[in-house]
Short mmCIF file of C-alpha atoms in Angstrom, two decimals:
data_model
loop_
_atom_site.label_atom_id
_atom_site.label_comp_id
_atom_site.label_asym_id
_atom_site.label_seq_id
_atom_site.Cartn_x
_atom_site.Cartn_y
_atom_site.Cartn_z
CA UNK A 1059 23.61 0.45 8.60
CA UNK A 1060 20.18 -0.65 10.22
CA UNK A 1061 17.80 0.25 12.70
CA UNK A 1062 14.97 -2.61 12.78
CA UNK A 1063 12.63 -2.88 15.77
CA UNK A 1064 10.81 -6.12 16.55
CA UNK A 1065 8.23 -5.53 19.62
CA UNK A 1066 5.65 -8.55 20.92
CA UNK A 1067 3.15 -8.59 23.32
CA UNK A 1068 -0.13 -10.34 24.15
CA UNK A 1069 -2.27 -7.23 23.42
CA UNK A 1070 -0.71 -5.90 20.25
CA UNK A 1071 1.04 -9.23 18.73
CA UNK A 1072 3.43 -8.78 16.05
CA UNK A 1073 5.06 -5.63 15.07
CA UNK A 1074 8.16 -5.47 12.73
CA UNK A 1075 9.79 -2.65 11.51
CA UNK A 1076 12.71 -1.59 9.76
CA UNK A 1077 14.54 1.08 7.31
CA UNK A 1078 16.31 0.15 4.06
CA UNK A 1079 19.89 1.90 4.07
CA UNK A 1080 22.69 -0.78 2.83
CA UNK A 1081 26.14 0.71 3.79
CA UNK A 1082 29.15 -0.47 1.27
CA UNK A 1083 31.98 1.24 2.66
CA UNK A 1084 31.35 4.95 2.34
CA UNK A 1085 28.29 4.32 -0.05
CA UNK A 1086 24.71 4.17 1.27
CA UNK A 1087 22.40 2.57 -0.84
CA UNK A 1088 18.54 1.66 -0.42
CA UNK A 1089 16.21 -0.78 -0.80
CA UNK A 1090 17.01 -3.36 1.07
CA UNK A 1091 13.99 -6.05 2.07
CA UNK A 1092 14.75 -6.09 6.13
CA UNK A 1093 11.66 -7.14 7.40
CA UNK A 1094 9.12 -10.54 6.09
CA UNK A 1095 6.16 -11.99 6.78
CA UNK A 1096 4.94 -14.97 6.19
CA UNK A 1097 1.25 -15.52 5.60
CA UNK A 1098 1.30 -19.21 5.67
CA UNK A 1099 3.23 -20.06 8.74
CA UNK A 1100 2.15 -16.39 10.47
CA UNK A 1101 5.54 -15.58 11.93
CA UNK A 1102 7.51 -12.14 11.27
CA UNK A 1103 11.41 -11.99 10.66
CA UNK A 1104 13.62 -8.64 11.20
CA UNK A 1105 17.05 -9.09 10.02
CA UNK A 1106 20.55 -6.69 10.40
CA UNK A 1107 23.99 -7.03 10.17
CA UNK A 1108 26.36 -8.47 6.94
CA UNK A 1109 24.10 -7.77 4.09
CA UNK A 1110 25.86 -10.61 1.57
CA UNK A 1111 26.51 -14.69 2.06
CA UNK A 1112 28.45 -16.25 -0.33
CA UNK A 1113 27.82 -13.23 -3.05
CA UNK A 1114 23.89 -12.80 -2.46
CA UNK A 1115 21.85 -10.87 -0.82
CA UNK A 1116 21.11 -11.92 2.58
CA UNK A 1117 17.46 -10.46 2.34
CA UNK A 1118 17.14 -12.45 -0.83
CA UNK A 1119 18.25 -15.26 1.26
CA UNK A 1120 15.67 -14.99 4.02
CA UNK A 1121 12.72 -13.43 1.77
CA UNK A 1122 13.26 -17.37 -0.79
CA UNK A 1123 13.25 -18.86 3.07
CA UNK A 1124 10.29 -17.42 4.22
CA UNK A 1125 8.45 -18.00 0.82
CA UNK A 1126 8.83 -21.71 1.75
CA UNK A 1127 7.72 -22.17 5.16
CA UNK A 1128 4.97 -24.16 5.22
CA UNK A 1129 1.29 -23.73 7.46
CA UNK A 1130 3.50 -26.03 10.50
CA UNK A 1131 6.41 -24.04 10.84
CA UNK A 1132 6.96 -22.16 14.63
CA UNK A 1133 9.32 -19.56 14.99
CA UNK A 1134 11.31 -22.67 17.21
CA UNK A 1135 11.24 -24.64 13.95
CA UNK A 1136 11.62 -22.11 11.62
CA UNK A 1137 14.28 -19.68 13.65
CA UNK A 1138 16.12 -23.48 13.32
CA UNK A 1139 16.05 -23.73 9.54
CA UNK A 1140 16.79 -20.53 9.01
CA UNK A 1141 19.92 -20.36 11.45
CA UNK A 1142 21.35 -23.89 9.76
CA UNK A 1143 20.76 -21.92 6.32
CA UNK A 1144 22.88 -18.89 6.83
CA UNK A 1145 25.31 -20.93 8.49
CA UNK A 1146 25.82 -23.23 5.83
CA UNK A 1147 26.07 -20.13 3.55
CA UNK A 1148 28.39 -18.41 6.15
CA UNK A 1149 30.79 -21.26 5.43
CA UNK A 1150 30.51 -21.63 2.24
CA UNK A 1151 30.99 -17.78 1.89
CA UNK A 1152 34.62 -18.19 3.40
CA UNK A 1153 35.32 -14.82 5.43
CA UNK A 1154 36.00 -14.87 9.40
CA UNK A 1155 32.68 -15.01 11.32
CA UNK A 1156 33.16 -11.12 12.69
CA UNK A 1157 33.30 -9.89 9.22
CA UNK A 1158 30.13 -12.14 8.87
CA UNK A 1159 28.03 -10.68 12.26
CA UNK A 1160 24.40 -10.54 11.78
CA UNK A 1161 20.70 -11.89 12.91
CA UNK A 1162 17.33 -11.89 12.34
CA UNK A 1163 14.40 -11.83 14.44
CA UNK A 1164 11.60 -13.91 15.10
CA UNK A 1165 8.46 -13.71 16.14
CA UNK A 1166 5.10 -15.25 16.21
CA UNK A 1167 3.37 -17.81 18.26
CA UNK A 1168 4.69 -20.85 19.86
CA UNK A 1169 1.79 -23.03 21.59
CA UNK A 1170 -0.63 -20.38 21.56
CA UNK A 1171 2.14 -18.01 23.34
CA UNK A 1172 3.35 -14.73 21.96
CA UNK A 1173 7.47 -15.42 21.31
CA UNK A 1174 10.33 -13.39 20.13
CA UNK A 1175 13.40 -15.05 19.21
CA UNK A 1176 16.90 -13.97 17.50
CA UNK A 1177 19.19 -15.81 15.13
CA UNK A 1178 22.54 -14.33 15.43
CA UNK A 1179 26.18 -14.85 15.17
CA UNK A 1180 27.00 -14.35 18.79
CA UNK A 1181 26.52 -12.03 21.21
CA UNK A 1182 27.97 -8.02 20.76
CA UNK A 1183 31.53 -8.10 20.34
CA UNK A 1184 34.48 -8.81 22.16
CA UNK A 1185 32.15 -12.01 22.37
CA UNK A 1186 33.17 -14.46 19.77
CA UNK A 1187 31.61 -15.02 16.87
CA UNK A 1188 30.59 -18.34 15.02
CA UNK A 1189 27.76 -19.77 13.20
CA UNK A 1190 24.27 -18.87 13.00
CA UNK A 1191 22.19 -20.22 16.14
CA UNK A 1192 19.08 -20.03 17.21
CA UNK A 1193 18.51 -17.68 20.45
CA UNK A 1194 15.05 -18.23 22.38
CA UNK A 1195 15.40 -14.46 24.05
CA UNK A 1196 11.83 -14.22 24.90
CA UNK A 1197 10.37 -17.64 25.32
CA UNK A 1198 6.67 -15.85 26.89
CA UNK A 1199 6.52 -12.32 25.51
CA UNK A 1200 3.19 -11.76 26.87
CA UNK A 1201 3.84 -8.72 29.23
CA UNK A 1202 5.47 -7.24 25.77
CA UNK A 1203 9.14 -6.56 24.58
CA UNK A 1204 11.04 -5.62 21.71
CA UNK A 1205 14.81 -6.58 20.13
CA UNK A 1206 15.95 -3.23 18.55
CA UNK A 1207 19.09 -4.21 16.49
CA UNK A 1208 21.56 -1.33 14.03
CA UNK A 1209 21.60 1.98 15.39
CA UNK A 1210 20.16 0.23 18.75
CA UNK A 1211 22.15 2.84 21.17
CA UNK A 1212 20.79 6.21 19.70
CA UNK A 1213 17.46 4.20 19.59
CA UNK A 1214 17.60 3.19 23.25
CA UNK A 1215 17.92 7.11 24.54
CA UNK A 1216 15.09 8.07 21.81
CA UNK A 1217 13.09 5.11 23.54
CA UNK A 1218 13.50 6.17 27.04
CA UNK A 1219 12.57 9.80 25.68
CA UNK A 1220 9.59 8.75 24.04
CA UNK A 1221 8.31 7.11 26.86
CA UNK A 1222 8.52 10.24 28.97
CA UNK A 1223 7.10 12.47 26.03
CA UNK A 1224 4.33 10.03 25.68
CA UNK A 1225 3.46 10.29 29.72
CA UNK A 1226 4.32 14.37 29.68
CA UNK A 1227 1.24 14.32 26.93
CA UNK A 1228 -0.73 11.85 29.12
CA UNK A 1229 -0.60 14.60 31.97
CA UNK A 1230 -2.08 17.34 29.63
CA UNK A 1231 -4.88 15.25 28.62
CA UNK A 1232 -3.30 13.26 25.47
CA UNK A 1233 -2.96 9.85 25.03
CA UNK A 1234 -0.75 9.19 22.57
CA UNK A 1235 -0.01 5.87 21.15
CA UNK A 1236 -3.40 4.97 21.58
CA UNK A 1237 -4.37 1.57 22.34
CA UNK A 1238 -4.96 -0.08 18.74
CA UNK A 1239 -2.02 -1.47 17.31
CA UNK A 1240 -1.94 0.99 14.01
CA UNK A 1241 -0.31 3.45 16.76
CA UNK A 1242 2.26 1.02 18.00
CA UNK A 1243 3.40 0.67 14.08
CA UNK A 1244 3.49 4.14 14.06
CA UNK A 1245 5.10 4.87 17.46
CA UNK A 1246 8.23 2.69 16.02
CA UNK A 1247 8.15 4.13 12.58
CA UNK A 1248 8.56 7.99 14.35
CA UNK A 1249 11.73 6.56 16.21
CA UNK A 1250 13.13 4.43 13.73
CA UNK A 1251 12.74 7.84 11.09
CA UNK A 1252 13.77 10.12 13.90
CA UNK A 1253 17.25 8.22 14.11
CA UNK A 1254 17.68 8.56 10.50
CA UNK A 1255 16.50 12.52 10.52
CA UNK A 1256 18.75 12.99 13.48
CA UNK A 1257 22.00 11.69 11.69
CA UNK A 1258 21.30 13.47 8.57
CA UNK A 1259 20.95 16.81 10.79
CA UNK A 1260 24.03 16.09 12.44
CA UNK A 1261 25.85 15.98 9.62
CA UNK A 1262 25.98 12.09 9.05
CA UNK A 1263 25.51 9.86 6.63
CA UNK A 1264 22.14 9.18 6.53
CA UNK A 1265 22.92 5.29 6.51
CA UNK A 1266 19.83 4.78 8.84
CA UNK A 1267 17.39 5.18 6.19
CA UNK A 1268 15.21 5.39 3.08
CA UNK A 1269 11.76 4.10 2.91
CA UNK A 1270 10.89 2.74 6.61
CA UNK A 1271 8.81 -0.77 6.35
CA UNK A 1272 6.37 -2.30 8.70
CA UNK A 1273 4.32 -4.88 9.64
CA UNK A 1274 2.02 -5.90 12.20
CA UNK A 1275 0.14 -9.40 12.90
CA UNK A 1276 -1.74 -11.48 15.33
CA UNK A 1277 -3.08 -14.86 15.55
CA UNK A 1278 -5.59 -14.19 12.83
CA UNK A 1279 -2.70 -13.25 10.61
CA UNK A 1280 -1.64 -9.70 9.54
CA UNK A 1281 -3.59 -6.75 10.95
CA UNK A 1282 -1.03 -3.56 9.50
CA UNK A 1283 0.29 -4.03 6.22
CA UNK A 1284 2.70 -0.97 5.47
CA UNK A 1285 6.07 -2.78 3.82
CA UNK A 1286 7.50 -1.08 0.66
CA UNK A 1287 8.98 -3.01 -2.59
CA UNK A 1288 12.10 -4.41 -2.25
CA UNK A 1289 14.78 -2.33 -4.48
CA UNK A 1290 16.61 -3.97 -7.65
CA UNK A 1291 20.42 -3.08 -6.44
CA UNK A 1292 22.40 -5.71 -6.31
CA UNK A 1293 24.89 -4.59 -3.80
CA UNK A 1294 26.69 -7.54 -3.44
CA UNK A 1295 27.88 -7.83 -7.06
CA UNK A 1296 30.18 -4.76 -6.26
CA UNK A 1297 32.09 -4.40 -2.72
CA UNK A 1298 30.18 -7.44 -0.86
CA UNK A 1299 32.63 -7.54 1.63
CA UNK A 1300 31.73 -4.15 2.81
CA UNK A 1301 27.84 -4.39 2.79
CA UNK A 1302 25.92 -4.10 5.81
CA UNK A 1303 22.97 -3.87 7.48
CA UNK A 1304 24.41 -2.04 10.72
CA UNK A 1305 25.92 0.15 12.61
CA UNK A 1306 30.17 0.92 12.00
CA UNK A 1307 31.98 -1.76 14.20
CA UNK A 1308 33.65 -0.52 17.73
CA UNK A 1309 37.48 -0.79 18.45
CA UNK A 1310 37.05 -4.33 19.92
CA UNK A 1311 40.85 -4.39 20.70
#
């Protein structure tokens, strides 16, 4: 399962974050590479859902991807390629597109404007699923928002409470995040660890998880730099059909 966070704004830019719990059936393993960066074409990708295509690693998939972006790529142009190249490995991989459900987020600048967009399968489910497209959610994401995607619903109350918190401290003469974009990197890292604490109190399997990554960037490239190294598992070689990168699937009947 997965909890990544992708939040853009005019006055912070960039900021990507995300845990690195792999859930293969029962199993939880870590080290999963959910969040990239690339320096050359300065755009930020997030991604969740089916962790293996065709009998790789989807983060292998999308780290090779970003590698290759060149210094004219746009997250339009880019959020393109990438949703044509897990499609083309969604078919080749064979399985119906639900078992396949997934996305990644991007996010950079288009024209000189702060953008977030999502490639995805489709939207949450009873919605059909089918090939990898390319969403432009957030077109203009200068005011600021985020796409929170895995263990988005325990995430969305911790949200709302931190927002509260944060003003509560506000009133007693704190101001907590500050307004430097090291504390918005940290403000997500607290929630996204929080969710992962919070299962493993309740008795869960802590399949939010592991070693939380970030990133933040701007137009001059990245500012925060606080990813961790990709792990050597290869959890596709054993039970690919049960690896993910998010939360346990509803009754959609």
């Amino acid at each position: 399962m997965t909890l990544v966070v992708t939040e853009v704004s005019e006055a912070f830019g960039c900021v990507v974050v995300g845990d690195s719990a792999v859930t293969i059936g029962t199993k939880v393993v870590y080290g999963a590479e959910k969040i990239h960066y690339s320096s050359s074409a300065t755009l930020g990708f997030a991604l969740w859902g089916n962790a293996c295509l065709a009998g790789r690693r989807v983060d292998d998939l999308v780290s090779d991807f970003v590698a290759s972006l060149g210094s004219g790529a746009t997250p339009r142009s880019a959020g393109r390629d990438l949703a044509a190249l897990l499609a083309q490995e969604g078919r080749r991989d064979g399985r119906d597109w639900l078992a396949l459900r997934g996305g990644v987020h991007v996010c950079g600048y288009e024209n000189s404007v702060p953008v977030l967009f999502h490639v995805h399968t489709g939207h949450e489910p009873p919605a059909p699923q089918g090939p990898f497209q390319l969403y432009e959610d957030y077109p203009d994401a200068s005011a600021g928002c985020h796409l929170r995607n895995g263990y988005y619903k325990m995430f969305s109350g911790l949200f709302d409470g931190m927002q509260h918190y944060a003003a509560q401290l506000r009133v007693l003469g704190y101001k907590w995040p500050y307004e430097a974009v090291e504390d918005r990197v940290s403000y997500f890292t607290i929630m996204v660890d929080t969710v992962a604490r919070t299962l493993e109190a309740a008795g869960r399997v802590p399949a939010v998880g592991g070693m939380v990554s970030s990133f933040a960037f701007n137009r001059s490239g990245i500012q925060v730099d606080k990813r961790v190294p990709k792990g050597t598992t290869n959890f596709c070689a054993h039970g690919a059909a049960n690896a993910s990168f998010r939360e346990p699937p509803s009754n959609y009947s």
